[in-house]
Tab-separated table of C-alpha atoms in Angstrom:
chain	number	residue	atom	x	y	z
D	253	MET	CA	-26.932	8.074	0.339
D	254	ASP	CA	-27.535	4.829	2.120
D	255	PRO	CA	-25.655	4.793	5.464
D	256	SER	CA	-25.786	1.150	6.028
D	257	ASN	CA	-23.215	0.283	3.387
D	258	GLN	CA	-20.164	2.197	2.421
D	259	THR	CA	-19.795	0.768	-1.093
D	260	ALA	CA	-22.555	2.651	-3.035
D	261	PRO	CA	-23.753	0.658	-6.311
D	262	ILE	CA	-24.612	2.714	-9.394
D	263	ALA	CA	-28.143	2.866	-8.807
D	264	PRO	CA	-29.097	2.240	-5.180
D	265	PRO	CA	-32.222	0.098	-4.964
D	266	PRO	CA	-35.346	1.983	-3.199
D	267	ARG	CA	-35.908	1.433	0.276
D	268	ALA	CA	-38.342	-1.459	1.229
D	269	PRO	CA	-41.491	0.187	2.373
D	270	SER	CA	-42.949	-3.156	3.894
D	271	ARG	CA	-42.251	-2.153	7.580
D	272	SER	CA	-43.344	1.526	6.884
D	273	LEU	CA	-46.482	0.350	5.421
D	274	LEU	CA	-47.358	-2.416	7.729
D	275	SER	CA	-46.848	0.344	10.611
D	276	LEU	CA	-49.112	2.684	8.684
D	277	LEU	CA	-51.801	-0.028	8.391
D	278	LEU	CA	-51.679	-0.823	11.855
D	279	LEU	CA	-51.966	2.698	12.935
D	280	SER	CA	-54.884	3.240	10.401
D	281	LEU	CA	-56.811	0.178	11.946
D	282	SER	CA	-56.006	1.246	15.385
D	283	LEU	CA	-57.473	4.872	14.483
D	284	LEU	CA	-60.573	3.126	12.835
D	285	LEU	CA	-61.329	0.911	15.750
D	286	SER	CA	-60.812	3.905	18.380
D	287	LEU	CA	-63.134	5.934	15.871
D	288	SER	CA	-65.905	3.334	15.907
D	289	LEU	CA	-65.504	2.897	19.746
D	290	LEU	CA	-66.178	6.663	20.262
D	291	LEU	CA	-69.100	6.950	17.599
D	292	SER	CA	-71.090	4.065	18.987
D	293	PRO	CA	-74.048	4.972	21.205
D	294	PRO	CA	-74.278	4.357	24.643
D	295	SER	CA	-75.904	0.653	25.514
D	296	PRO	CA	-79.410	0.949	26.875
D	297	PRO	CA	-80.072	-0.400	30.382
D	298	SER	CA	-80.273	-4.348	30.431
D	299	PRO	CA	-83.869	-5.563	30.843
D	300	SER	CA	-85.143	-7.083	34.166
D	301	PRO	CA	-84.934	-10.786	34.001
D	302	SER	CA	-88.303	-12.581	32.649
D	303	PRO	CA	-89.758	-15.708	34.246
D	304	PRO	CA	-89.010	-18.935	32.685
D	305	PRO	CA	-91.295	-19.778	29.707
D	306	PRO	CA	-93.713	-22.869	30.688
D	307	PRO	CA	-92.921	-26.185	29.347
D	308	PRO	CA	-94.205	-27.058	26.076
D	309	PRO	CA	-97.917	-28.614	25.962
D	310	SER	CA	-98.069	-32.227	24.415
D	311	PRO	CA	-99.501	-32.427	20.882
D	312	PRO	CA	-103.294	-32.818	21.755
D	313	LEU	CA	-103.180	-29.967	24.351
D	314	LEU	CA	-101.445	-27.891	21.824
D	315	LEU	CA	-104.041	-28.403	19.313
D	316	LEU	CA	-106.824	-27.721	21.642
D	317	SER	CA	-105.468	-24.602	23.092
D	318	LEU	CA	-104.804	-23.207	19.605
D	319	SER	CA	-108.591	-24.017	18.470
D	320	LEU	CA	-109.790	-22.364	21.518
D	321	SER	CA	-107.765	-18.995	21.002
D	322	GLN	CA	-108.961	-18.919	17.542
D	323	ALA	CA	-112.503	-19.082	18.440
D	324	GLN	CA	-112.154	-16.562	21.143
D	325	ALA	CA	-110.301	-14.158	19.327
D	326	PRO	CA	-112.816	-11.697	17.649
D	327	SER	CA	-110.474	-10.515	15.020
D	328	PRO	CA	-106.815	-10.422	14.362
D	329	SER	CA	-105.404	-6.953	15.133
D	330	PRO	CA	-101.956	-6.089	13.697
D	331	SER	CA	-99.450	-5.976	16.377
D	332	PRO	CA	-96.510	-3.849	16.131
D	333	SER	CA	-93.380	-6.020	15.195
D	334	PRO	CA	-90.645	-6.069	17.932
D	335	GLN	CA	-87.758	-3.591	17.329
D	336	PRO	CA	-84.529	-5.463	17.017
D	337	GLN	CA	-81.863	-4.511	20.055
D	338	ARG	CA	-78.239	-3.889	19.161
D	339	PRO	CA	-76.092	-5.973	21.417
D	340	PRO	CA	-73.961	-4.074	24.050
D	341	PRO	CA	-70.463	-3.576	22.870
D	342	ASP	CA	-67.769	-5.526	24.363
D	343	GLN	CA	-65.813	-3.288	26.990
D	344	GLY	CA	-62.610	-5.599	27.010
D	345	PHE	CA	-62.521	-5.268	23.246
D	346	GLY	CA	-62.585	-1.334	23.446
D	347	PHE	CA	-59.934	-1.256	25.729
D	348	LEU	CA	-57.500	-3.308	23.815
D	349	SER	CA	-58.105	-1.606	20.653
D	350	VAL	CA	-57.204	1.794	22.616
D	351	LEU	CA	-54.267	0.170	23.984
D	352	PHE	CA	-53.403	-1.379	20.296
D	353	SER	CA	-53.785	2.377	19.069
D	354	VAL	CA	-51.336	3.771	21.634
D	355	ALA	CA	-48.741	1.204	20.864
D	356	ALA	CA	-48.981	1.731	17.206
D	357	VAL	CA	-48.380	5.278	17.584
D	358	ALA	CA	-45.512	5.050	19.742
D	359	HIS	CA	-44.043	2.524	17.779
D	360	PHE	CA	-44.620	4.639	14.514
D	361	ILE	CA	-43.417	8.025	16.201
D	362	LEU	CA	-41.281	7.417	19.205
D	363	ILE	CA	-38.974	4.557	17.708
D	364	PRO	CA	-36.217	5.555	15.324
D	365	SER	CA	-36.158	3.887	11.851
D	366	ALA	CA	-34.123	4.202	8.629
D	367	SER	CA	-37.490	4.445	6.542
D	368	SER	CA	-37.887	7.846	5.077
D	369	ILE	CA	-41.796	7.632	5.631
D	370	LYS	CA	-41.435	6.585	9.093
D	371	SER	CA	-38.478	8.851	9.686
D	372	SER	CA	-40.495	11.853	8.662
D	373	LEU	CA	-43.263	10.907	11.178
D	374	SER	CA	-40.870	9.869	14.271
D	375	ILE	CA	-40.099	12.191	16.891
D	376	LEU	CA	-36.950	10.310	18.157
D	377	HIS	CA	-34.189	9.407	15.393
D	378	GLN	CA	-30.463	8.171	15.575
D	379	VAL	CA	-27.534	9.201	13.743
D	380	PRO	CA	-25.189	6.406	13.282
D	381	GLU	CA	-21.367	6.627	13.780
D	382	GLY	CA	-19.414	8.202	10.678
D	383	HIS	CA	-22.437	10.167	9.523
D	384	VAL	CA	-23.964	13.448	10.319
D	385	GLY	CA	-27.560	14.347	10.514
D	386	VAL	CA	-29.149	16.935	8.097
D	387	TYR	CA	-32.671	18.083	8.159
D	388	TRP	CA	-35.284	19.566	6.019
D	389	ARG	CA	-38.212	21.665	7.115
D	390	GLY	CA	-40.990	22.324	4.472
D	391	GLY	CA	-38.603	21.042	1.932
D	392	ALA	CA	-35.871	23.620	2.839
D	393	LEU	CA	-32.656	22.526	4.095
D	394	LEU	CA	-31.828	23.708	7.598
D	395	ASN	CA	-28.179	24.498	8.361
D	396	THR	CA	-28.384	22.404	11.527
D	397	ILE	CA	-25.976	19.570	11.324
D	398	ALA	CA	-26.308	16.737	14.114
D	399	ASP	CA	-23.557	14.620	15.586
D	400	PRO	CA	-23.899	10.818	15.991
D	401	GLY	CA	-26.283	10.016	18.530
D	402	PHE	CA	-29.942	10.193	19.431
D	403	HIS	CA	-31.956	13.470	18.547
D	404	LEU	CA	-35.439	14.845	18.496
D	405	LYS	CA	-37.243	16.503	15.681
D	406	MET	CA	-40.790	17.696	14.746
D	407	PRO	CA	-42.804	14.888	13.110
D	408	PHE	CA	-44.696	15.378	9.968
D	409	VAL	CA	-42.934	18.704	9.754
D	410	THR	CA	-38.954	18.070	9.761
D	411	ARG	CA	-37.571	15.262	7.544
D	412	TYR	CA	-34.119	13.634	8.471
D	413	GLU	CA	-31.362	12.062	6.531
D	414	PRO	CA	-28.147	10.649	7.617
D	415	VAL	CA	-25.083	11.663	5.476
D	416	GLN	CA	-21.537	9.658	5.736
D	417	VAL	CA	-18.585	11.754	6.312
D	418	THR	CA	-15.963	8.951	6.585
D	419	PHE	CA	-14.213	6.982	3.809
D	420	GLN	CA	-16.489	5.420	1.329
D	421	THR	CA	-16.060	3.238	-1.667
D	422	HIS	CA	-18.078	3.772	-4.753
D	423	GLN	CA	-18.085	1.363	-7.528
D	424	VAL	CA	-18.848	2.273	-11.265
D	425	ARG	CA	-19.503	-0.776	-13.312
D	426	ASP	CA	-19.658	-1.379	-17.067
D	427	ILE	CA	-18.426	1.809	-18.430
D	428	PRO	CA	-18.021	1.604	-22.356
D	429	CYS	CA	-15.497	3.703	-24.290
D	430	GLY	CA	-13.937	4.019	-27.685
D	431	THR	CA	-10.288	4.577	-28.581
D	432	ASN	CA	-9.094	6.804	-31.197
D	433	GLY	CA	-8.822	4.048	-33.523
D	434	GLY	CA	-12.456	3.177	-33.220
D	435	VAL	CA	-12.162	0.183	-30.969
D	436	MET	CA	-14.772	-0.331	-28.153
D	437	ILE	CA	-13.542	-1.588	-24.847
D	438	ASN	CA	-15.433	-1.924	-21.734
D	439	PHE	CA	-14.362	-1.091	-18.028
D	440	GLU	CA	-15.882	-3.574	-15.839
D	441	LYS	CA	-15.307	-2.031	-12.547
D	442	ILE	CA	-13.893	1.232	-11.210
D	443	GLU	CA	-13.848	1.871	-7.515
D	444	VAL	CA	-13.515	5.369	-6.157
D	445	VAL	CA	-12.565	5.938	-2.608
D	446	ASN	CA	-13.822	9.368	-1.428
D	447	ARG	CA	-14.734	11.407	1.554
D	448	LEU	CA	-17.232	14.190	2.092
D	449	ARG	CA	-15.627	16.921	4.649
D	450	LYS	CA	-17.996	17.486	7.572
D	451	ASP	CA	-17.558	21.286	7.311
D	452	TYR	CA	-18.942	21.131	3.762
D	453	VAL	CA	-22.044	19.164	4.200
D	454	TYR	CA	-24.262	21.937	4.232
D	455	GLU	CA	-22.920	23.460	1.264
D	456	THR	CA	-22.683	20.392	-0.869
D	457	LEU	CA	-26.206	19.250	-0.118
D	458	LEU	CA	-27.513	22.755	-0.763
D	459	ASN	CA	-26.126	22.804	-4.290
D	460	TYR	CA	-26.445	19.234	-5.191
D	461	GLY	CA	-28.714	17.230	-2.956
D	462	VAL	CA	-28.274	14.033	-1.067
D	463	GLN	CA	-27.156	12.041	-4.227
D	464	TYR	CA	-24.395	14.448	-4.803
D	465	ASP	CA	-21.809	11.465	-5.630
D	466	ARG	CA	-24.082	10.747	-8.620
D	467	MET	CA	-22.987	13.864	-10.326
D	468	TRP	CA	-19.391	14.196	-9.348
D	469	ILE	CA	-18.412	10.589	-9.059
D	470	TYR	CA	-20.755	8.124	-11.136
D	471	ASP	CA	-21.409	10.443	-13.879
D	472	ASN	CA	-18.046	12.263	-13.846
D	473	ILE	CA	-16.119	9.178	-14.212
D	474	HIS	CA	-17.779	7.888	-17.218
D	475	HIS	CA	-16.888	11.418	-18.860
D	476	GLU	CA	-13.359	11.312	-17.670
D	477	ILE	CA	-12.764	7.644	-19.022
D	478	ASN	CA	-14.306	8.293	-22.391
D	479	LYS	CA	-12.075	11.624	-22.741
D	480	PHE	CA	-9.017	9.601	-21.943
D	481	CYS	CA	-9.864	6.769	-24.223
D	482	SER	CA	-10.758	9.075	-27.174
D	483	SER	CA	-7.339	10.614	-27.012
D	484	HIS	CA	-5.345	7.332	-26.723
D	485	SER	CA	-5.023	4.437	-28.833
D	486	LEU	CA	-5.685	0.739	-27.762
D	487	GLN	CA	-2.125	0.111	-27.432
D	488	GLN	CA	-1.706	2.951	-25.054
D	489	VAL	CA	-4.798	2.375	-23.072
D	490	TYR	CA	-4.699	-1.535	-22.778
D	491	ILE	CA	-0.749	-1.916	-22.290
D	492	ASP	CA	1.324	1.262	-22.375
D	493	MET	CA	-0.436	3.770	-20.065
D	494	PHE	CA	-2.725	1.400	-18.058
D	495	ASP	CA	-0.735	2.083	-14.950
D	496	GLN	CA	-1.364	5.736	-15.359
D	497	ILE	CA	-5.056	5.622	-15.536
D	498	ASP	CA	-5.718	5.431	-11.639
D	499	GLU	CA	-3.644	8.447	-11.110
D	500	LYS	CA	-5.220	10.499	-14.003
D	501	MET	CA	-8.716	9.739	-12.996
D	502	LYS	CA	-8.103	10.919	-9.459
D	503	ASP	CA	-6.494	14.054	-10.591
D	504	ALA	CA	-9.206	14.510	-13.102
D	505	LEU	CA	-12.173	14.015	-10.734
D	506	GLN	CA	-10.229	15.912	-7.949
D	507	ARG	CA	-9.917	18.887	-10.144
D	508	ASP	CA	-13.528	19.069	-10.920
D	509	CYS	CA	-14.477	18.423	-7.465
D	510	THR	CA	-12.048	21.185	-6.040
D	511	ARG	CA	-13.558	23.739	-8.622
D	512	TYR	CA	-17.325	22.966	-8.207
D	513	ALA	CA	-17.745	20.787	-4.789
D	514	PRO	CA	-14.785	21.621	-2.715
D	515	GLY	CA	-16.057	19.303	0.162
D	516	ILE	CA	-15.594	15.987	-1.611
D	517	GLU	CA	-12.126	14.734	-1.453
D	518	ILE	CA	-11.154	12.053	-3.824
D	519	ILE	CA	-8.746	9.599	-2.046
D	520	SER	CA	-7.839	6.822	-4.681
D	521	VAL	CA	-9.235	5.638	-7.959
D	522	HIS	CA	-8.646	1.848	-8.639
D	523	VAL	CA	-9.485	0.575	-12.517
D	524	THR	CA	-9.392	-2.786	-13.600
D	525	LYS	CA	-8.084	-4.213	-16.699
D	526	PRO	CA	-10.448	-3.411	-19.471
D	527	THR	CA	-12.387	-5.812	-21.823
D	528	ILE	CA	-11.389	-5.844	-25.381
D	529	PRO	CA	-12.876	-7.631	-28.534
D	530	ASP	CA	-11.778	-11.502	-28.802
D	531	SER	CA	-10.049	-10.894	-32.048
D	532	ILE	CA	-8.091	-7.911	-30.815
D	533	ARG	CA	-7.074	-9.773	-27.477
D	534	ARG	CA	-5.863	-12.877	-29.562
D	535	THR	CA	-3.870	-10.520	-31.873
D	536	PHE	CA	-2.385	-9.081	-28.746
D	537	GLU	CA	-1.766	-12.259	-27.196
D	538	GLN	CA	0.215	-13.257	-30.289
D	539	LEU	CA	1.874	-9.896	-30.397
D	540	GLU	CA	2.851	-10.463	-26.818
D	541	GLU	CA	4.149	-14.044	-27.374
D	542	GLU	CA	6.336	-12.685	-30.215
D	543	ARG	CA	7.545	-9.938	-28.114
D	544	ILE	CA	8.659	-12.459	-25.707
D	545	LYS	CA	10.214	-14.314	-28.149
D	546	VAL	CA	12.139	-11.569	-29.216
D	547	LEU	CA	12.898	-10.423	-25.771
D	548	ILE	CA	14.379	-14.139	-25.297
D	549	ASP	CA	16.435	-14.019	-28.506
D	550	ILE	CA	17.876	-10.546	-27.375
D	551	GLU	CA	18.816	-11.702	-23.858
D	552	LYS	CA	20.093	-14.673	-25.483
D	553	GLN	CA	22.459	-12.657	-27.803
D	554	LYS	CA	23.345	-10.562	-24.775
D	555	VAL	CA	24.563	-13.436	-22.936
D	556	ALA	CA	26.468	-14.706	-26.054
D	557	HIS	CA	28.028	-11.441	-26.372
D	558	LYS	CA	28.944	-11.328	-22.586
D	559	GLU	CA	30.501	-14.631	-23.009
D	560	VAL	CA	32.447	-13.403	-25.907
D	561	ASP	CA	33.707	-10.474	-24.238
D	562	THR	CA	34.384	-12.493	-21.117
D	563	MET	CA	36.613	-14.889	-23.301
D	564	LYS	CA	38.252	-11.785	-25.001
D	565	LYS	CA	39.005	-10.160	-21.588
D	566	MET	CA	40.278	-13.730	-20.276
D	567	ALA	CA	42.449	-13.930	-23.451
D	568	VAL	CA	43.762	-10.414	-23.123
D	569	SER	CA	44.474	-11.136	-19.347
D	570	GLU	CA	46.346	-14.083	-19.889
D	571	SER	CA	48.305	-12.674	-22.951
D	572	GLU	CA	49.113	-9.596	-20.684
D	573	LYS	CA	50.189	-12.094	-17.999
D	574	ILE	CA	52.380	-14.097	-20.228
D	575	ALA	CA	54.021	-10.815	-21.558
D	576	SER	CA	54.503	-9.621	-17.981
D	577	VAL	CA	56.258	-12.859	-17.113
D	578	SER	CA	58.366	-12.853	-20.442
D	579	GLU	CA	59.382	-9.216	-19.493
D	580	ILE	CA	60.232	-9.974	-16.086
D	581	LEU	CA	62.450	-13.140	-17.288
D	582	MET	CA	64.144	-10.867	-20.059
D	583	GLY	CA	65.086	-8.321	-17.158
D	584	GLN	CA	66.295	-11.138	-14.979
D	585	GLU	CA	68.480	-12.571	-18.012
D	586	GLU	CA	69.678	-8.926	-18.641
D	587	MET	CA	70.784	-8.501	-14.937
D	588	GLU	CA	72.459	-12.092	-15.078
D	589	LYS	CA	74.152	-10.830	-18.194
D	590	ASP	CA	75.461	-7.456	-16.652
D	591	ARG	CA	76.584	-9.344	-13.492
D	592	ALA	CA	78.430	-11.735	-15.617
D	593	ARG	CA	80.245	-9.000	-17.502
D	594	ARG	CA	81.123	-7.075	-14.399
D	595	HIS	CA	82.445	-10.069	-12.800
D	596	LEU	CA	84.417	-10.810	-16.109
D	597	ALA	CA	85.684	-7.143	-16.248
D	598	ASP	CA	86.784	-7.435	-12.357
D	599	ALA	CA	88.695	-10.738	-13.477
D	600	GLU	CA	90.207	-8.999	-16.322
D	601	ARG	CA	91.273	-6.061	-14.260
D	602	GLU	CA	92.421	-8.090	-11.008
D	603	PRO	CA	95.764	-9.064	-12.334
D	604	ILE	CA	96.594	-5.684	-13.000
D	605	MET	CA	95.155	-3.928	-10.061
D	606	TYR	CA	96.371	-6.492	-7.370
D	607	PRO	CA	99.981	-5.524	-7.014
D	608	THR	CA	98.687	-1.810	-6.944
D	609	HIS	CA	96.094	-2.583	-4.490
D	610	GLU	CA	98.747	-4.482	-2.307
D	611	LYS	CA	101.188	-1.727	-2.391
D	612	SER	CA	98.418	0.763	-1.421
D	613	LEU	CA	97.524	-1.498	1.635
D	614	ALA	CA	101.405	-1.514	2.345
D	615	ASP	CA	101.662	1.867	2.050
D	616	ALA	CA	98.507	2.512	4.397
D	617	ASP	CA	100.030	0.314	6.960
D	618	PHE	CA	103.485	2.001	6.799
D	619	TYR	CA	101.953	5.549	7.124
D	620	LEU	CA	99.888	4.225	9.889
D	621	LEU	CA	102.778	3.009	12.047
D	622	LEU	CA	104.753	5.813	11.215
D	623	LYS	CA	102.244	7.942	12.417
D	624	GLU	CA	101.550	5.929	15.489
D	625	ALA	CA	105.596	6.109	16.342
D	626	GLU	CA	105.390	9.999	16.043
D	627	ALA	CA	102.182	10.102	18.185
D	628	ASN	CA	104.038	7.989	20.858
D	629	LYS	CA	107.064	10.048	20.690
D	630	LEU	CA	105.018	12.952	21.403
D	631	LYS	CA	103.189	11.000	23.874
D	632	LEU	CA	105.907	9.463	25.956
D	633	THR	CA	106.838	12.382	28.330
D	634	PRO	CA	108.273	12.321	31.589
D	635	GLN	CA	104.950	13.474	32.996
D	636	PHE	CA	103.088	10.705	31.026
D	637	LEU	CA	105.661	7.902	32.439
D	638	GLU	CA	105.529	9.067	35.850
D	639	LEU	CA	101.456	9.006	35.721
D	640	LYS	CA	101.728	5.520	34.256
D	641	PHE	CA	104.244	4.339	37.116
D	642	ILE	CA	101.974	6.162	39.878
D	643	ASP	CA	99.099	3.969	38.210
D	644	ALA	CA	101.221	0.790	38.047
D	645	ILE	CA	102.341	1.278	41.712
D	646	ALA	CA	98.703	1.895	42.689
D	647	GLY	CA	97.674	-1.243	41.318
D	648	ASN	CA	100.627	-3.489	42.907
D	649	THR	CA	99.617	-5.189	46.323
D	650	LYS	CA	103.308	-5.229	47.543
D	651	ILE	CA	105.438	-2.215	48.010
D	652	PHE	CA	109.059	-2.431	49.279
D	653	PHE	CA	110.906	0.188	50.998
D	654	GLY	CA	114.539	0.130	51.626
D	655	ASP	CA	118.045	2.440	51.177
D	656	THR	CA	117.378	5.430	49.426
D	657	ARG	CA	120.501	4.968	47.198
D	658	LYS	CA	119.324	1.544	46.212
D	659	ALA	CA	115.846	3.032	45.917
D	660	LEU	CA	117.117	5.396	43.176
D	661	GLN	CA	118.819	2.608	41.338
D	662	TYR	CA	116.013	0.599	41.493
D	663	ARG	CA	113.945	3.651	40.350
D	664	TYR	CA	116.279	4.335	37.335
D	665	LEU	CA	116.375	0.568	36.435
D	666	PHE	CA	112.467	0.464	36.560
D	667	GLN	CA	112.118	3.788	34.478
D	668	GLU	CA	114.101	2.140	31.772
D	669	GLN	CA	112.316	-1.207	31.992
D	670	LEU	CA	108.916	0.554	32.128
D	671	SER	CA	109.931	2.724	29.242
D	672	HIS	CA	110.951	-0.252	27.092
D	673	LEU	CA	107.774	-2.152	28.293
D	674	ILE	CA	105.313	0.776	27.173
D	675	TYR	CA	107.250	1.098	23.729
D	676	SER	CA	106.559	-2.805	23.254
D	677	ILE	CA	102.972	-2.192	24.389
D	678	SER	CA	102.360	0.236	21.912
D	679	LYS	CA	104.635	-1.147	19.069
D	680	HIS	CA	102.771	-4.583	19.422
D	681	GLN	CA	99.781	-3.750	20.983
D	682	ILE	CA	99.987	-6.344	23.898
D	683	GLN	CA	99.376	-6.160	27.595
D	684	GLY	CA	101.621	-7.550	30.460
D	685	GLU	CA	102.155	-7.575	33.794
D	686	VAL	CA	104.817	-5.230	35.387
D	687	TYR	CA	107.271	-6.631	37.591
D	688	ILE	CA	109.195	-4.173	40.196
D	689	TRP	CA	112.418	-5.422	41.268
C-alpha cells in the first residue's frame, strides 16, 4: 500500500527507482574508487634533480658533432630501452574518493527513504503518522508493530513497509456488468471508504499480504456488483433500486470481511450512476418524459377534483346556511304567531275575568283590613298603650306638673285622645305629632 496517498487506484504504479538506482550507482563508483586506491602500488621515491641540459648547438656545430661521434664510435651496441615510470597518484583525489564513499554509504544507509530497495538497506527509517510499521526478516513476517516515528532496523536483513490504519478511500473504476435482461452497463467509479484496525494488522498481512485490499475490496466489489446486476433488471438497477446499491454493497463487503478478514472495516460505499447504451438511454429519457407528462395530468386531475370538491362543499355549506336561516326565521314566525294567539286569548278572556279579578282584589283588601282590625284589638291593650304613652312623653321636650286632680283629668283626656290617635294611625297609616294638653 502506498502510504503517501489515501486514495488508492486500481493498479498502483510501481515506485520510481531513479533515486535508489542513482544512490546505488554512486555507492558502486565510490567503492570502485576506494578499491583502486587500495590496490595501487606504493609510489617510488622521487629522483634527484638532474642538471639542466646544455643549450642546443647551432646547425653547423650540430652536424660536426654528429660526424665526430659517428667516427669515434666503434660499433653500435644495443642499449636497454628506458622503462616507463608510473606517475605518482594524486593524494588529494584519493582523500576525496574516500570521503565521497563514506557520504554515499551514509546517505544510502542512515537516511530513511520510501524506496523498497533503499529501505531494505537503510538502518534508520520513519513510520508516518496514521500508519504502523511492519517488518520482514528473511521473507518471514515479524509480529513487531512499530508506531509512528523514527526506528532502527538491520540493513540487508530486515525489510520494512508502512501500513495505513486510518480511514482510506479506494476508487474502483470501470466495472462492467450485465443485467438479467442481457443489457451491459458500466459503473465508471465506485468509492469504498475502509480502515484496517491496528490490532489486526499482523493477522491480515500474514494471511493476505500488504495488498490485502486488492482481494477484499477491488476484486470483491467487481464480484458483488456483477452478482447484484445479474439478479435485477435494468429498470431496477438504473432507477428503482439505485438508491439501495450503496448500502447493499457495504453490507456485502463487510459480511465477507467479517468472515475472512475481520480487521478490515468497511465504512461506506459510494456508487456513481452507471452508463447505459445510448439507445436504451434515449428510451429511458422518453419514458421519463412520458411519465412526467402523466404525472402532470394526474396532478391536474387531482387539482380539478379538489376544485370540484371545494365548490361542492361551498354549495353544501351555503345551502346549510340558508336552511339554518330559514329554520330560524320560521321559528321566529311561529313564536310570533304563538304570542299573538296568547294575546288574542287574553283579550278574549279579559272581559270575563276582569270583574272576577277586581272582586278578588276587593275581597283580599277587605280581608286584610279585617285582619288588621282584629290584630289591633288584640294589640291595643292597656299595657301597650301605657308603653306608647311613656315613649311619647320621653320624646317631649316639655312636661307640665300641676294639681293631681287636674292631672288625672288631663290623663284621662290624654288617654282618650291617644287611643283615638293610635286607632287613626293604624287605620290610615299616618304619623303625626302628639300634643299634650
